[in-house]
PDB file of C-alpha atoms in Angstrom:
ATOM      1  CA  UNK A   1       0.000   0.000   0.000  1.00  0.00           C
ATOM      2  CA  UNK A   2       1.096   3.551  -0.737  1.00  0.00           C
ATOM      3  CA  UNK A   3       1.752   5.760   2.285  1.00  0.00           C
ATOM      4  CA  UNK A   4       1.445   9.547   2.144  1.00  0.00           C
ATOM      5  CA  UNK A   5       3.454  11.835   4.408  1.00  0.00           C
ATOM      6  CA  UNK A   6       2.812  15.562   4.721  1.00  0.00           C
ATOM      7  CA  UNK A   7       5.044  18.206   6.227  1.00  0.00           C
ATOM      8  CA  UNK A   8       4.885  20.223   8.273  1.00  0.00           C
ATOM      9  CA  UNK A   9       1.977  19.021  10.398  1.00  0.00           C
ATOM     10  CA  UNK A  10       1.151  22.634  11.184  1.00  0.00           C
ATOM     11  CA  UNK A  11       2.410  26.086  10.362  1.00  0.00           C
ATOM     12  CA  UNK A  12       1.687  29.635  11.447  1.00  0.00           C
ATOM     13  CA  UNK A  13       1.459  32.360   8.853  1.00  0.00           C
ATOM     14  CA  UNK A  14       0.090  35.824   8.297  1.00  0.00           C
ATOM     15  CA  UNK A  15      -2.385  37.169   5.775  1.00  0.00           C
ATOM     16  CA  UNK A  16      -0.507  37.940   2.580  1.00  0.00           C
ATOM     17  CA  UNK A  17       2.233  35.378   3.143  1.00  0.00           C
ATOM     18  CA  UNK A  18       3.272  32.907   0.503  1.00  0.00           C
ATOM     19  CA  UNK A  19       3.272  29.420   1.958  1.00  0.00           C
ATOM     20  CA  UNK A  20       4.279  26.038   0.632  1.00  0.00           C
ATOM     21  CA  UNK A  21       3.857  22.625   2.127  1.00  0.00           C
ATOM     22  CA  UNK A  22       4.784  19.221   0.929  1.00  0.00           C
ATOM     23  CA  UNK A  23       3.443  15.731   0.454  1.00  0.00           C
ATOM     24  CA  UNK A  24       5.571  12.662  -0.180  1.00  0.00           C
ATOM     25  CA  UNK A  25       4.418   9.306  -1.482  1.00  0.00           C
ATOM     26  CA  UNK A  26       6.100   6.064  -0.465  1.00  0.00           C
ATOM     27  CA  UNK A  27       6.355   5.047  -4.121  1.00  0.00           C
ATOM     28  CA  UNK A  28       6.003   6.595  -7.563  1.00  0.00           C
ATOM     29  CA  UNK A  29       2.459   7.799  -8.141  1.00  0.00           C
ATOM     30  CA  UNK A  30       3.187   9.829 -11.309  1.00  0.00           C
ATOM     31  CA  UNK A  31       0.879  12.844 -10.977  1.00  0.00           C
ATOM     32  CA  UNK A  32      -2.047  11.045  -9.363  1.00  0.00           C
ATOM     33  CA  UNK A  33      -2.189  13.409  -6.438  1.00  0.00           C
ATOM     34  CA  UNK A  34      -5.106  15.459  -5.124  1.00  0.00           C
ATOM     35  CA  UNK A  35      -5.259  18.250  -2.554  1.00  0.00           C
ATOM     36  CA  UNK A  36      -8.249  18.985  -0.311  1.00  0.00           C
ATOM     37  CA  UNK A  37      -8.983  21.854   2.044  1.00  0.00           C
ATOM     38  CA  UNK A  38     -11.005  21.283   5.186  1.00  0.00           C
ATOM     39  CA  UNK A  39     -12.230  23.968   7.546  1.00  0.00           C
ATOM     40  CA  UNK A  40     -13.292  23.069  11.111  1.00  0.00           C
ATOM     41  CA  UNK A  41     -16.643  21.323  11.168  1.00  0.00           C
ATOM     42  CA  UNK A  42     -16.876  21.338   7.386  1.00  0.00           C
ATOM     43  CA  UNK A  43     -16.653  18.791   4.609  1.00  0.00           C
ATOM     44  CA  UNK A  44     -13.358  18.464   2.689  1.00  0.00           C
ATOM     45  CA  UNK A  45     -13.249  20.433  -0.530  1.00  0.00           C
ATOM     46  CA  UNK A  46     -11.211  19.500  -3.590  1.00  0.00           C
ATOM     47  CA  UNK A  47      -8.657  22.155  -4.552  1.00  0.00           C
ATOM     48  CA  UNK A  48      -6.341  20.455  -7.006  1.00  0.00           C
ATOM     49  CA  UNK A  49      -6.339  17.148  -8.865  1.00  0.00           C
ATOM     50  CA  UNK A  50      -3.707  15.482 -11.030  1.00  0.00           C
ATOM     51  CA  UNK A  51      -1.048  17.272  -8.966  1.00  0.00           C
ATOM     52  CA  UNK A  52      -1.466  20.656 -10.646  1.00  0.00           C
ATOM     53  CA  UNK A  53      -4.956  21.050 -12.115  1.00  0.00           C
ATOM     54  CA  UNK A  54      -7.053  23.596 -10.334  1.00  0.00           C
ATOM     55  CA  UNK A  55     -10.613  22.511  -9.603  1.00  0.00           C
ATOM     56  CA  UNK A  56     -13.240  24.810 -11.095  1.00  0.00           C
ATOM     57  CA  UNK A  57     -13.997  27.735  -8.830  1.00  0.00           C
ATOM     58  CA  UNK A  58     -10.822  27.480  -6.764  1.00  0.00           C
ATOM     59  CA  UNK A  59      -8.890  30.769  -6.561  1.00  0.00           C
ATOM     60  CA  UNK A  60      -5.739  31.024  -8.648  1.00  0.00           C
ATOM     61  CA  UNK A  61      -3.612  31.764  -5.580  1.00  0.00           C
ATOM     62  CA  UNK A  62      -3.613  27.995  -5.034  1.00  0.00           C
ATOM     63  CA  UNK A  63      -1.192  25.968  -7.120  1.00  0.00           C
ATOM     64  CA  UNK A  64       0.190  22.467  -7.027  1.00  0.00           C
ATOM     65  CA  UNK A  65       3.292  20.901  -8.480  1.00  0.00           C
ATOM     66  CA  UNK A  66       5.294  17.723  -8.422  1.00  0.00           C
ATOM     67  CA  UNK A  67       5.458  14.299  -9.915  1.00  0.00           C
ATOM     68  CA  UNK A  68       6.642  10.892  -8.868  1.00  0.00           C
ATOM     69  CA  UNK A  69       6.955  10.950  -5.089  1.00  0.00           C
ATOM     70  CA  UNK A  70       7.288  14.622  -4.126  1.00  0.00           C
ATOM     71  CA  UNK A  71       4.539  17.204  -4.359  1.00  0.00           C
ATOM     72  CA  UNK A  72       3.881  20.714  -3.136  1.00  0.00           C
ATOM     73  CA  UNK A  73       0.866  22.927  -2.564  1.00  0.00           C
ATOM     74  CA  UNK A  74       1.489  26.659  -2.647  1.00  0.00           C
ATOM     75  CA  UNK A  75      -0.755  29.509  -1.590  1.00  0.00           C
ATOM     76  CA  UNK A  76       0.713  32.641  -3.170  1.00  0.00           C
ATOM     77  CA  UNK A  77      -0.936  35.189  -0.875  1.00  0.00           C
ATOM     78  CA  UNK A  78      -2.678  33.775   2.172  1.00  0.00           C
ATOM     79  CA  UNK A  79      -6.202  35.054   2.732  1.00  0.00           C
ATOM     80  CA  UNK A  80      -8.244  34.909   5.966  1.00  0.00           C
ATOM     81  CA  UNK A  81     -10.472  32.190   4.523  1.00  0.00           C
ATOM     82  CA  UNK A  82      -7.455  29.967   3.807  1.00  0.00           C
ATOM     83  CA  UNK A  83      -6.803  29.137   7.449  1.00  0.00           C
ATOM     84  CA  UNK A  84      -7.726  25.465   7.395  1.00  0.00           C
ATOM     85  CA  UNK A  85      -6.281  21.989   7.179  1.00  0.00           C
ATOM     86  CA  UNK A  86      -4.947  20.654   3.897  1.00  0.00           C
ATOM     87  CA  UNK A  87      -4.761  16.996   2.923  1.00  0.00           C
ATOM     88  CA  UNK A  88      -3.067  15.306   0.026  1.00  0.00           C
ATOM     89  CA  UNK A  89      -4.480  12.059  -1.370  1.00  0.00           C
ATOM     90  CA  UNK A  90      -2.966   9.606  -3.803  1.00  0.00           C
ATOM     91  CA  UNK A  91      -5.302   8.469  -6.560  1.00  0.00           C
ATOM     92  CA  UNK A  92      -2.814   6.164  -8.273  1.00  0.00           C
ATOM     93  CA  UNK A  93      -4.012   2.884  -6.842  1.00  0.00           C
ATOM     94  CA  UNK A  94      -6.447   1.437  -4.373  1.00  0.00           C
ATOM     95  CA  UNK A  95      -6.297   1.576  -1.411  1.00  0.00           C
ATOM     96  CA  UNK A  96      -6.588   5.335  -1.785  1.00  0.00           C
ATOM     97  CA  UNK A  97      -4.664   7.082   0.979  1.00  0.00           C
ATOM     98  CA  UNK A  98      -4.541  10.516   2.541  1.00  0.00           C
ATOM     99  CA  UNK A  99      -1.671  12.297   4.162  1.00  0.00           C
ATOM    100  CA  UNK A 100      -2.072  13.206   7.813  1.00  0.00           C
ATOM    101  CA  UNK A 101      -2.723  16.840   6.969  1.00  0.00           C
ATOM    102  CA  UNK A 102      -1.142  20.263   7.412  1.00  0.00           C
ATOM    103  CA  UNK A 103      -2.974  22.773   9.588  1.00  0.00           C
ATOM    104  CA  UNK A 104      -2.477  26.417   8.640  1.00  0.00           C
ATOM    105  CA  UNK A 105      -2.950  28.715  11.620  1.00  0.00           C
ATOM    106  CA  UNK A 106      -2.931  32.467  12.056  1.00  0.00           C
ATOM    107  CA  UNK A 107       0.330  33.927  13.321  1.00  0.00           C
TER     108      UNK A 107
ATOM    109  CA  UNK B   1     -26.923  19.646  -8.562  1.00  0.00           C
ATOM    110  CA  UNK B   2     -25.066  16.598  -7.304  1.00  0.00           C
ATOM    111  CA  UNK B   3     -25.848  16.002  -3.671  1.00  0.00           C
ATOM    112  CA  UNK B   4     -25.141  13.280  -1.133  1.00  0.00           C
ATOM    113  CA  UNK B   5     -27.290  13.285   1.995  1.00  0.00           C
ATOM    114  CA  UNK B   6     -26.306  11.030   4.854  1.00  0.00           C
ATOM    115  CA  UNK B   7     -28.304   9.625   7.735  1.00  0.00           C
ATOM    116  CA  UNK B   8     -28.211  11.159  11.185  1.00  0.00           C
ATOM    117  CA  UNK B   9     -25.907  10.751  14.135  1.00  0.00           C
ATOM    118  CA  UNK B  10     -25.726   7.417  15.930  1.00  0.00           C
ATOM    119  CA  UNK B  11     -24.722   6.337  19.413  1.00  0.00           C
ATOM    120  CA  UNK B  12     -23.755   2.701  19.774  1.00  0.00           C
ATOM    121  CA  UNK B  13     -22.385   0.442  22.468  1.00  0.00           C
ATOM    122  CA  UNK B  14     -19.114  -1.410  22.028  1.00  0.00           C
ATOM    123  CA  UNK B  15     -19.616  -4.620  20.089  1.00  0.00           C
ATOM    124  CA  UNK B  16     -22.666  -3.346  18.238  1.00  0.00           C
ATOM    125  CA  UNK B  17     -22.991  -2.534  14.540  1.00  0.00           C
ATOM    126  CA  UNK B  18     -23.902   0.709  12.821  1.00  0.00           C
ATOM    127  CA  UNK B  19     -25.288   1.350   9.360  1.00  0.00           C
ATOM    128  CA  UNK B  20     -24.894   4.738   7.710  1.00  0.00           C
ATOM    129  CA  UNK B  21     -26.798   5.622   4.557  1.00  0.00           C
ATOM    130  CA  UNK B  22     -25.872   8.005   1.757  1.00  0.00           C
ATOM    131  CA  UNK B  23     -28.622   9.113  -0.605  1.00  0.00           C
ATOM    132  CA  UNK B  24     -27.519  10.499  -3.956  1.00  0.00           C
ATOM    133  CA  UNK B  25     -29.379  12.958  -6.126  1.00  0.00           C
ATOM    134  CA  UNK B  26     -28.698  15.136  -9.147  1.00  0.00           C
ATOM    135  CA  UNK B  27     -26.946  12.451 -11.196  1.00  0.00           C
ATOM    136  CA  UNK B  28     -27.287   8.845 -12.282  1.00  0.00           C
ATOM    137  CA  UNK B  29     -26.433   6.934  -9.124  1.00  0.00           C
ATOM    138  CA  UNK B  30     -24.770   3.999 -10.874  1.00  0.00           C
ATOM    139  CA  UNK B  31     -22.065   5.910 -12.768  1.00  0.00           C
ATOM    140  CA  UNK B  32     -19.777   7.009  -9.914  1.00  0.00           C
ATOM    141  CA  UNK B  33     -18.155   4.812  -7.305  1.00  0.00           C
ATOM    142  CA  UNK B  34     -19.083   5.628  -3.720  1.00  0.00           C
ATOM    143  CA  UNK B  35     -16.243   5.783  -1.221  1.00  0.00           C
ATOM    144  CA  UNK B  36     -16.391   5.964   2.557  1.00  0.00           C
ATOM    145  CA  UNK B  37     -13.931   8.059   4.537  1.00  0.00           C
ATOM    146  CA  UNK B  38     -13.872   8.606   8.277  1.00  0.00           C
ATOM    147  CA  UNK B  39     -12.352  11.222  10.547  1.00  0.00           C
ATOM    148  CA  UNK B  40     -11.913  10.968  14.293  1.00  0.00           C
ATOM    149  CA  UNK B  41     -12.068  14.193  16.264  1.00  0.00           C
ATOM    150  CA  UNK B  42      -8.980  16.296  15.634  1.00  0.00           C
ATOM    151  CA  UNK B  43      -7.517  13.663  13.332  1.00  0.00           C
ATOM    152  CA  UNK B  44      -6.991  13.253   9.619  1.00  0.00           C
ATOM    153  CA  UNK B  45      -8.999  11.585   6.894  1.00  0.00           C
ATOM    154  CA  UNK B  46      -8.987   7.801   6.689  1.00  0.00           C
ATOM    155  CA  UNK B  47     -10.190   5.974   3.581  1.00  0.00           C
ATOM    156  CA  UNK B  48     -12.275   2.909   4.401  1.00  0.00           C
ATOM    157  CA  UNK B  49     -13.377   1.454   1.094  1.00  0.00           C
ATOM    158  CA  UNK B  50     -15.301   1.836  -2.156  1.00  0.00           C
ATOM    159  CA  UNK B  51     -18.321   0.395  -3.906  1.00  0.00           C
ATOM    160  CA  UNK B  52     -19.361   0.361  -7.532  1.00  0.00           C
ATOM    161  CA  UNK B  53     -23.099   1.091  -7.338  1.00  0.00           C
ATOM    162  CA  UNK B  54     -23.692  -0.520 -10.728  1.00  0.00           C
ATOM    163  CA  UNK B  55     -22.110  -3.903 -10.098  1.00  0.00           C
ATOM    164  CA  UNK B  56     -22.031  -3.887  -6.308  1.00  0.00           C
ATOM    165  CA  UNK B  57     -18.300  -4.639  -6.375  1.00  0.00           C
ATOM    166  CA  UNK B  58     -16.475  -3.470  -3.276  1.00  0.00           C
ATOM    167  CA  UNK B  59     -12.954  -3.025  -1.965  1.00  0.00           C
ATOM    168  CA  UNK B  60     -11.838  -2.218   1.545  1.00  0.00           C
ATOM    169  CA  UNK B  61      -8.805  -0.944   3.368  1.00  0.00           C
ATOM    170  CA  UNK B  62      -6.991  -3.818   5.066  1.00  0.00           C
ATOM    171  CA  UNK B  63      -7.749  -2.293   8.458  1.00  0.00           C
ATOM    172  CA  UNK B  64     -11.487  -2.752   7.983  1.00  0.00           C
ATOM    173  CA  UNK B  65     -11.551  -6.098   6.201  1.00  0.00           C
ATOM    174  CA  UNK B  66     -14.034  -8.407   7.865  1.00  0.00           C
ATOM    175  CA  UNK B  67     -15.759  -5.600   9.776  1.00  0.00           C
ATOM    176  CA  UNK B  68     -17.184  -3.407   7.035  1.00  0.00           C
ATOM    177  CA  UNK B  69     -19.889  -4.065   4.473  1.00  0.00           C
ATOM    178  CA  UNK B  70     -20.910  -1.713   1.677  1.00  0.00           C
ATOM    179  CA  UNK B  71     -24.176  -2.189  -0.154  1.00  0.00           C
ATOM    180  CA  UNK B  72     -26.625  -0.200  -2.208  1.00  0.00           C
ATOM    181  CA  UNK B  73     -30.252   0.061  -3.242  1.00  0.00           C
ATOM    182  CA  UNK B  74     -30.273   1.428  -6.768  1.00  0.00           C
ATOM    183  CA  UNK B  75     -34.050   1.881  -6.724  1.00  0.00           C
ATOM    184  CA  UNK B  76     -33.650   4.692  -4.213  1.00  0.00           C
ATOM    185  CA  UNK B  77     -30.109   5.807  -5.177  1.00  0.00           C
ATOM    186  CA  UNK B  78     -28.769   5.031  -1.735  1.00  0.00           C
ATOM    187  CA  UNK B  79     -25.508   3.523  -0.572  1.00  0.00           C
ATOM    188  CA  UNK B  80     -24.965   1.953   2.831  1.00  0.00           C
ATOM    189  CA  UNK B  81     -21.920   1.345   4.974  1.00  0.00           C
ATOM    190  CA  UNK B  82     -22.182  -1.046   7.907  1.00  0.00           C
ATOM    191  CA  UNK B  83     -19.392  -1.344  10.451  1.00  0.00           C
ATOM    192  CA  UNK B  84     -19.578  -4.150  12.990  1.00  0.00           C
ATOM    193  CA  UNK B  85     -17.858  -5.046  16.263  1.00  0.00           C
ATOM    194  CA  UNK B  86     -17.658  -1.376  17.144  1.00  0.00           C
ATOM    195  CA  UNK B  87     -15.078  -0.145  19.615  1.00  0.00           C
ATOM    196  CA  UNK B  88     -14.396   3.252  21.127  1.00  0.00           C
ATOM    197  CA  UNK B  89     -11.739   3.962  18.495  1.00  0.00           C
ATOM    198  CA  UNK B  90     -14.449   3.834  15.820  1.00  0.00           C
ATOM    199  CA  UNK B  91     -15.946   7.061  17.164  1.00  0.00           C
ATOM    200  CA  UNK B  92     -15.674   9.398  14.210  1.00  0.00           C
ATOM    201  CA  UNK B  93     -17.475  11.325  11.513  1.00  0.00           C
ATOM    202  CA  UNK B  94     -18.146   9.052   8.548  1.00  0.00           C
ATOM    203  CA  UNK B  95     -18.367  10.564   5.061  1.00  0.00           C
ATOM    204  CA  UNK B  96     -19.497   9.143   1.748  1.00  0.00           C
ATOM    205  CA  UNK B  97     -17.916  10.646  -1.369  1.00  0.00           C
ATOM    206  CA  UNK B  98     -18.283  10.103  -5.101  1.00  0.00           C
ATOM    207  CA  UNK B  99     -15.183   9.101  -7.033  1.00  0.00           C
ATOM    208  CA  UNK B 100     -15.211  11.160 -10.197  1.00  0.00           C
ATOM    209  CA  UNK B 101     -12.853  10.696 -13.148  1.00  0.00           C
ATOM    210  CA  UNK B 102     -11.942  13.736 -15.209  1.00  0.00           C
ATOM    211  CA  UNK B 103     -11.671  13.520 -19.013  1.00  0.00           C
ATOM    212  CA  UNK B 104      -8.025  12.478 -18.750  1.00  0.00           C
ATOM    213  CA  UNK B 105      -8.873   9.687 -16.328  1.00  0.00           C
ATOM    214  CA  UNK B 106      -7.658  11.268 -13.099  1.00  0.00           C
ATOM    215  CA  UNK B 107      -9.841  10.258 -10.155  1.00  0.00           C
ATOM    216  CA  UNK B 108     -10.761  12.452  -7.234  1.00  0.00           C
ATOM    217  CA  UNK B 109     -13.441  12.777  -4.576  1.00  0.00           C
ATOM    218  CA  UNK B 110     -15.715  15.318  -6.189  1.00  0.00           C
ATOM    219  CA  UNK B 111     -18.748  15.390  -3.935  1.00  0.00           C
ATOM    220  CA  UNK B 112     -19.004  14.598  -0.237  1.00  0.00           C
ATOM    221  CA  UNK B 113     -21.901  13.878   2.031  1.00  0.00           C
ATOM    222  CA  UNK B 114     -22.353  16.101   5.059  1.00  0.00           C
ATOM    223  CA  UNK B 115     -20.925  13.481   7.397  1.00  0.00           C
ATOM    224  CA  UNK B 116     -22.457  11.261  10.070  1.00  0.00           C
ATOM    225  CA  UNK B 117     -21.135  11.252  13.617  1.00  0.00           C
ATOM    226  CA  UNK B 118     -20.939   7.771  15.077  1.00  0.00           C
ATOM    227  CA  UNK B 119     -20.202   7.649  18.790  1.00  0.00           C
ATOM    228  CA  UNK B 120     -19.246   4.364  20.415  1.00  0.00           C
ATOM    229  CA  UNK B 121     -19.654   4.480  24.163  1.00  0.00           C
ATOM    230  CA  UNK B 122     -20.758   2.184  26.927  1.00  0.00           C
TER     231      UNK B 122
END
């Protein structure tokens, strides 16, 4: 089974900051990597699929990159509504697997 | 629009079973796989398994093999997840989610149910 590891587990940032966090797969998953945002008490929301394709309606300040085993999610200018948890998920093979998440908190 | 509506919160005793339903609307129920994902309080997302609503085929995470059953009733566009031999560690919010494939064949969880809190307590 493919394991997903995210880092850091949490980070503090300010509105306007550019932030990047990473997701690593335990084996090559090409670009079969999705990113979800989850706010407290809410349902996860798809941000990016296929490592770098922005889901319709998602602001362009979000971007994803990577291929193989190493992936990144970047928020170019953090907005108040972006304080949330972010999860990567491999969609290369079943069993699907999520990373443990990165929580973005207000500095 | 595509919508998944789940059944309400449950409180169960250890050793019991729970069944959570997920009613789909706004699309043809049989064309997208239904996945189940759970999340304990303050924890991350944990994939449990999938079901093809057309064929009824299922697949489960190793952790849940033997304890989870996924079924459907196509006449009412509803999927079910039953978890047996419940223990305190199964206390979590359980989500259903459709597995959508984009035109290039990349899968992702496009639509989620609102979640069902299952509490296991004596």
